[in-house]
Short mmCIF file of C-alpha atoms in Angstrom, two decimals:
data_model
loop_
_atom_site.label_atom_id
_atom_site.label_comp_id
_atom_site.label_asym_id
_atom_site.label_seq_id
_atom_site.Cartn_x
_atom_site.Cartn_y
_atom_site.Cartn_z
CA UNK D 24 131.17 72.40 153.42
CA UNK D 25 133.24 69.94 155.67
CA UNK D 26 134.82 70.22 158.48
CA UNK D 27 137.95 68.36 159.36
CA UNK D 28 137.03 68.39 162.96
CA UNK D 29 138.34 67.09 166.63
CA UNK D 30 139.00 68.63 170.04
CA UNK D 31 141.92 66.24 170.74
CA UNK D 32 145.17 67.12 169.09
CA UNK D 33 147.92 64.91 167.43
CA UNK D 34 145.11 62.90 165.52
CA UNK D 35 146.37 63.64 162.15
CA UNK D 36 143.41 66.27 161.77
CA UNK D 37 145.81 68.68 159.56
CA UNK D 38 147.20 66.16 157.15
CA UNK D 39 143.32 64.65 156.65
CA UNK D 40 142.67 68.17 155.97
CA UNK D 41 145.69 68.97 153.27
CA UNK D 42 145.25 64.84 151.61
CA UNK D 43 141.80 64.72 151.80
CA UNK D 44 141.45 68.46 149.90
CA UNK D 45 144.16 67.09 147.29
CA UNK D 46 142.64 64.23 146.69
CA UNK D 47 139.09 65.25 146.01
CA UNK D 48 141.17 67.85 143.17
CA UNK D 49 143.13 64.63 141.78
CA UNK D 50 139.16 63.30 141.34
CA UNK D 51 138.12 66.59 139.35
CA UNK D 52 136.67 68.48 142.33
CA UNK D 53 137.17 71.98 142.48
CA UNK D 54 138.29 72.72 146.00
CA UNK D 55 138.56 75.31 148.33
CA UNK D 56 140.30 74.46 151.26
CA UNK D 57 140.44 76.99 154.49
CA UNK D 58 143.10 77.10 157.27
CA UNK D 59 140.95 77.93 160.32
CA UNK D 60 143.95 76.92 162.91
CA UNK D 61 146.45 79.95 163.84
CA UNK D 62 149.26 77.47 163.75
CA UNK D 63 148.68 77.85 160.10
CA UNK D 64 150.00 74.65 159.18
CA UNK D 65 147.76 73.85 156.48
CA UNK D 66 148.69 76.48 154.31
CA UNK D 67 151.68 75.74 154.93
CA UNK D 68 151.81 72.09 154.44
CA UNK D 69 150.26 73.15 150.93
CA UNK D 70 153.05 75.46 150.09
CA UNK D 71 151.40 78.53 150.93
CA UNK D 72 154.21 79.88 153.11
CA UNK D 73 154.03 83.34 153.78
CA UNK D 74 153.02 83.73 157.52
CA UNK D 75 152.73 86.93 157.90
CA UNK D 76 150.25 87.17 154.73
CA UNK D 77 146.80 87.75 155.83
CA UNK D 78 143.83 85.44 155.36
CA UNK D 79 141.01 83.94 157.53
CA UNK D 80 142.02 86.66 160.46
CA UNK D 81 140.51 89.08 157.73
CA UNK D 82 137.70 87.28 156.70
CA UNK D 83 136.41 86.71 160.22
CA UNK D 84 137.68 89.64 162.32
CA UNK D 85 137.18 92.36 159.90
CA UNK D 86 134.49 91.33 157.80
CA UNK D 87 136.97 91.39 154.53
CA UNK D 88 136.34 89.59 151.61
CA UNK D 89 136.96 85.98 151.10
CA UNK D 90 137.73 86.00 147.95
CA UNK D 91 140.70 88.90 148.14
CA UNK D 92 142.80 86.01 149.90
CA UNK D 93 142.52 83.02 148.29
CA UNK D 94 145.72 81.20 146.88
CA UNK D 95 145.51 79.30 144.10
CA UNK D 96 148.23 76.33 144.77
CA UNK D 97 147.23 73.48 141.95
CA UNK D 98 145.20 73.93 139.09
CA UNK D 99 147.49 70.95 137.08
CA UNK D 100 145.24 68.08 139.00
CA UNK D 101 143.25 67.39 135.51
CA UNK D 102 139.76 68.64 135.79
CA UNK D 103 140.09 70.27 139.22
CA UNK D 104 142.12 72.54 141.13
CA UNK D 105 142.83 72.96 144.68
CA UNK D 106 142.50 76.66 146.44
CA UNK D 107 143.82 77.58 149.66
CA UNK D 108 142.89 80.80 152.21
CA UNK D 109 145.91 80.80 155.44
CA UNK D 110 145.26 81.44 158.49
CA UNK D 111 146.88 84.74 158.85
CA UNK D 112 148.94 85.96 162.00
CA UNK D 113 146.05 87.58 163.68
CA UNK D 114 143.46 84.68 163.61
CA UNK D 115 144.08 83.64 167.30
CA UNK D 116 141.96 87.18 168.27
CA UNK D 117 139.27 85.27 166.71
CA UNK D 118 138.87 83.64 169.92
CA UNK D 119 138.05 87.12 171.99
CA UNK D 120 135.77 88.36 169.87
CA UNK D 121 132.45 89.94 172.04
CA UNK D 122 129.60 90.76 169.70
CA UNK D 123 126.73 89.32 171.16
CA UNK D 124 124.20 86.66 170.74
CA UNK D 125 125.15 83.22 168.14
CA UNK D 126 126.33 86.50 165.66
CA UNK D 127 130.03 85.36 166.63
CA UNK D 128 129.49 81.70 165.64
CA UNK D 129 127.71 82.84 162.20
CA UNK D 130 130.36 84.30 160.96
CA UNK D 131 132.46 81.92 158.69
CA UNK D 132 128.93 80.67 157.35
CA UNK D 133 127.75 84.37 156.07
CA UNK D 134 131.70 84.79 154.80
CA UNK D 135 130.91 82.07 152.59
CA UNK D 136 127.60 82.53 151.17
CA UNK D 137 129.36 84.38 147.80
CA UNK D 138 132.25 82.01 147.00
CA UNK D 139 130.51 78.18 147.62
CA UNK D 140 129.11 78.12 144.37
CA UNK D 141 132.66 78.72 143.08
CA UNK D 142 133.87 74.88 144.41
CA UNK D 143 132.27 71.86 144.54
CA UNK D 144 134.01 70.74 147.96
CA UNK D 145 134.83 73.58 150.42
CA UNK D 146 137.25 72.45 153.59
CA UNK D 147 138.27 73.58 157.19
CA UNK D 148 140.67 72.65 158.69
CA UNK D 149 139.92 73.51 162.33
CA UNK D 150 141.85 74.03 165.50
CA UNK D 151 142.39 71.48 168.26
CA UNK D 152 139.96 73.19 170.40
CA UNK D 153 136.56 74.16 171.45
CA UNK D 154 136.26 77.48 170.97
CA UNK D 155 134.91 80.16 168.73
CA UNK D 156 136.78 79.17 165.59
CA UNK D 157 135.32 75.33 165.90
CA UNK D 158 131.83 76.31 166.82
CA UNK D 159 132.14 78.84 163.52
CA UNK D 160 132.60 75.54 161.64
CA UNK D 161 130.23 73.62 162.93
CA UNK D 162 127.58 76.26 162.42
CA UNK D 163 128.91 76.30 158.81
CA UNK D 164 129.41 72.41 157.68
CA UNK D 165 127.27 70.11 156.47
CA UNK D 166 129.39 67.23 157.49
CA UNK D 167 132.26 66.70 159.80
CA UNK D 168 135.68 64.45 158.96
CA UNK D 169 136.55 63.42 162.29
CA UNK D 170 140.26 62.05 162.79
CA UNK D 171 140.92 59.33 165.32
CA UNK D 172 144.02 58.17 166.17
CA UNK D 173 144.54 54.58 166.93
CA UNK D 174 144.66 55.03 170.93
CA UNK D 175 142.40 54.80 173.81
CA UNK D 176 142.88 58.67 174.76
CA UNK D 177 141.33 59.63 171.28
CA UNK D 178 138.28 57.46 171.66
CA UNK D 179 137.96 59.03 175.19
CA UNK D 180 138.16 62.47 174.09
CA UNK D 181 135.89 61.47 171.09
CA UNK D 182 132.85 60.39 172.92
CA UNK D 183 133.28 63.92 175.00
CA UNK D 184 133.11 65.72 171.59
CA UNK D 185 130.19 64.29 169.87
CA UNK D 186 127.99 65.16 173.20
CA UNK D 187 129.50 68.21 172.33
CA UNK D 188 128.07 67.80 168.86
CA UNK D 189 124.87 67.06 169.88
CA UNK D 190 124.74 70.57 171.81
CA UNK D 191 125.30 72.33 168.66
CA UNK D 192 123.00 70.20 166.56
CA UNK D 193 120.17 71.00 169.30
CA UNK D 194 121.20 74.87 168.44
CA UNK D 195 121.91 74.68 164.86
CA UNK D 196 118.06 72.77 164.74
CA UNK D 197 120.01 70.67 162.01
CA UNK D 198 122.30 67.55 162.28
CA UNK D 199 125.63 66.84 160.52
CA UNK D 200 126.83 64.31 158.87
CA UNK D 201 129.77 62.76 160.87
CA UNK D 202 132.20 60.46 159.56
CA UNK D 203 135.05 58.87 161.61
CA UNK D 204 138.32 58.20 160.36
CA UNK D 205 140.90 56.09 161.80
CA UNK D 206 144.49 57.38 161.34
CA UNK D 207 147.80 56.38 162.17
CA UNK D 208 146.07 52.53 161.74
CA UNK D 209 148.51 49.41 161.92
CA UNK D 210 146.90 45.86 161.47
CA UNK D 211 149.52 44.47 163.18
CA UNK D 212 148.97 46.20 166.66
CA UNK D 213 146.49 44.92 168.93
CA UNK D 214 145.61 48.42 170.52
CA UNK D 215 144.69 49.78 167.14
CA UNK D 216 142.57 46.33 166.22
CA UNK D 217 140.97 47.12 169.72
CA UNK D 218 140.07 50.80 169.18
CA UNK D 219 138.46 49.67 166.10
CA UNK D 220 136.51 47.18 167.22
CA UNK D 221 135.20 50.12 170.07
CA UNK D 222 134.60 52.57 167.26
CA UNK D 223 132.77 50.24 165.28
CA UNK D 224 130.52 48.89 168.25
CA UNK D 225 130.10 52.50 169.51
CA UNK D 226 129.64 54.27 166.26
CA UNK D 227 128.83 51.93 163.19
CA UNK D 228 127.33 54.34 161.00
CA UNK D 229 130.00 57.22 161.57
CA UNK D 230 132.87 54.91 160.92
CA UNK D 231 134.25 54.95 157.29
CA UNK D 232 135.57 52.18 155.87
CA UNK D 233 138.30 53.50 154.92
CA UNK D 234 141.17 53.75 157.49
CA UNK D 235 144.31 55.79 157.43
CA UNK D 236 147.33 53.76 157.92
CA UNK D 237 150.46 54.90 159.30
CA UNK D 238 153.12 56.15 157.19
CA UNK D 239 156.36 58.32 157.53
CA UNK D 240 155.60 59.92 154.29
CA UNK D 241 152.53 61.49 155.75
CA UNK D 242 154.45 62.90 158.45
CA UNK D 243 157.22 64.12 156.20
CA UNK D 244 155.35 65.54 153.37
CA UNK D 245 154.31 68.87 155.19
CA UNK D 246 157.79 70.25 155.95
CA UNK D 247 158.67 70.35 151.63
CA UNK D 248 154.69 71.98 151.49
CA UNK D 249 153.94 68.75 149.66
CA UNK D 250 150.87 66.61 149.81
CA UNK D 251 151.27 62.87 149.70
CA UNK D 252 150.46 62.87 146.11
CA UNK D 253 153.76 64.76 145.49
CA UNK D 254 155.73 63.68 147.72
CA UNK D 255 155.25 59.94 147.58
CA UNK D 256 152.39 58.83 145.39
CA UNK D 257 153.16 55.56 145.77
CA UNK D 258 152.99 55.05 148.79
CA UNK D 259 149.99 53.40 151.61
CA UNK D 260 149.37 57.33 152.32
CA UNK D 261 148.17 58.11 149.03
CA UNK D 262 146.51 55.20 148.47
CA UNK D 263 144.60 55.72 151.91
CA UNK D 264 143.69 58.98 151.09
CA UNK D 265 142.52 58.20 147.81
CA UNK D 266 140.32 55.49 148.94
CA UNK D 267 139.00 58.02 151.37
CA UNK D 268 138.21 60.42 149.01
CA UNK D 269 136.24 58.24 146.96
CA UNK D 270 134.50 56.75 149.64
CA UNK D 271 133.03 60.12 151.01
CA UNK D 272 131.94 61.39 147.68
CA UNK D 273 130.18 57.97 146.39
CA UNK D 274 129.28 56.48 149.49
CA UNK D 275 128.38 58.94 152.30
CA UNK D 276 128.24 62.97 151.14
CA UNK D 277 124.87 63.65 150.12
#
């Protein structure tokens, strides 16, 4: 299970989430990817565009079944197919839930335990935050996509969330696998050269090869609940996501 993870917003964190889950299907996976972020915008940058149609508020407020909301969006990828689960309207209430204890934080993870084996590749997409609905995904990955945009604020508010990380590893009594991915990358800039150069001192082993570069298509493709791969497969989005894809599944997940 991964987490597309980061407490900073306006990192790209929702289209890694919808082009990363896409791709992985376009590779033969079959995917399941969740919208854990009551903006809802991956389901709807998917094409799953009924916001008032319940989903992950369900699963994790009420205890409902998983499997009751899940939206199959493209099964035409080849061998794969791509699932999506909204947000739902009420999934903000997440956030004031008051059963005791680490129960709250456990409770994606148990919602999960009867539909994993379904998908090879299971994927949050988690809110810009550090509350309950991000520590329920980190309790529940095994790794952690982390978007970083190519700016001196995001590697700020990065090295703030991975001591954050290191808090919940010390609870979980388990570590994650974390990989770093630079979005909104252009060669030509020196900034974004710079804040490469830091991430790759700083973090050598979290930082994937592979970076995102920027592209208007990317930005576009959500609003026509299109992936990259639809709306411009040609294109240095799709190709970045592509290489991403394959460069998590052969080179890092485990």
């Amino acid at each position: 299970m991964i987490a597309v993870i980061n407490q900073k917003g306006g990192v790209g964190k929702t289209t890694t989430a919808i082009n990363l889950a896409h791709a992985l299907a376009l590779l033969g996976q079959r995917v399941l990817a969740l919208d854990l972020d009551p903006q809802g915008h991956l389901g709807i940058g998917l094409g799953v565009s009924e916001k008032d149609a319940a989903g992950m508020d369900e699963v994790l407020l009420n205890g409902s079944d998983v499997n009751q909301f899940v939206v199959s969006t493209r099964n035409d990828t080849g061998r794969g197919q791509l699932d999506v689960v909204p947000a739902g309207p009420g999934l903000a209430n997440v956030e004031h839930l008051v059963d005791g204890g680490t129960q709250r934080g456990m409770r994606l993870k148990n919602a999960l335990q009867n539909i994993v084996t379904d998908y090879d590749t299971v994927i949050f997409d988690c809110p810009p935050s550090a509350g309950l609905l991000g520590i329920n995904a980190l309790f529940a990955a095994s790794d952690l996509v982390i978007p970083v945009s190519s700016d001196f604020l995001a590697l700020q508010s990065l090295s703030s969330f991975m001591t954050t990380l290191q808090f919940v590893e010390k609870t979980c009594g388990r570590s994650m696998g974390k990989h770093i991915v630079m979005t909104r990358y252009h060669q030509q800039r020196r900034l974004a050269r710079e804040v490469r150069e830091s991430l790759q001192q700083h973090f050598p082993e979290q930082l994937t090869k592979t970076s995102i570069r920027e592209n208007v298509a990317l930005a576009e493709s959500p609003s026509y609940g299109e992936s990259i791969f639809e709306y411009q497969r040609v294109s240095h989005g799709a190709d970045d996501y592509r290489q991403l894809a394959t460069e998590l599944t052969t080179e890092r997940w485990h």
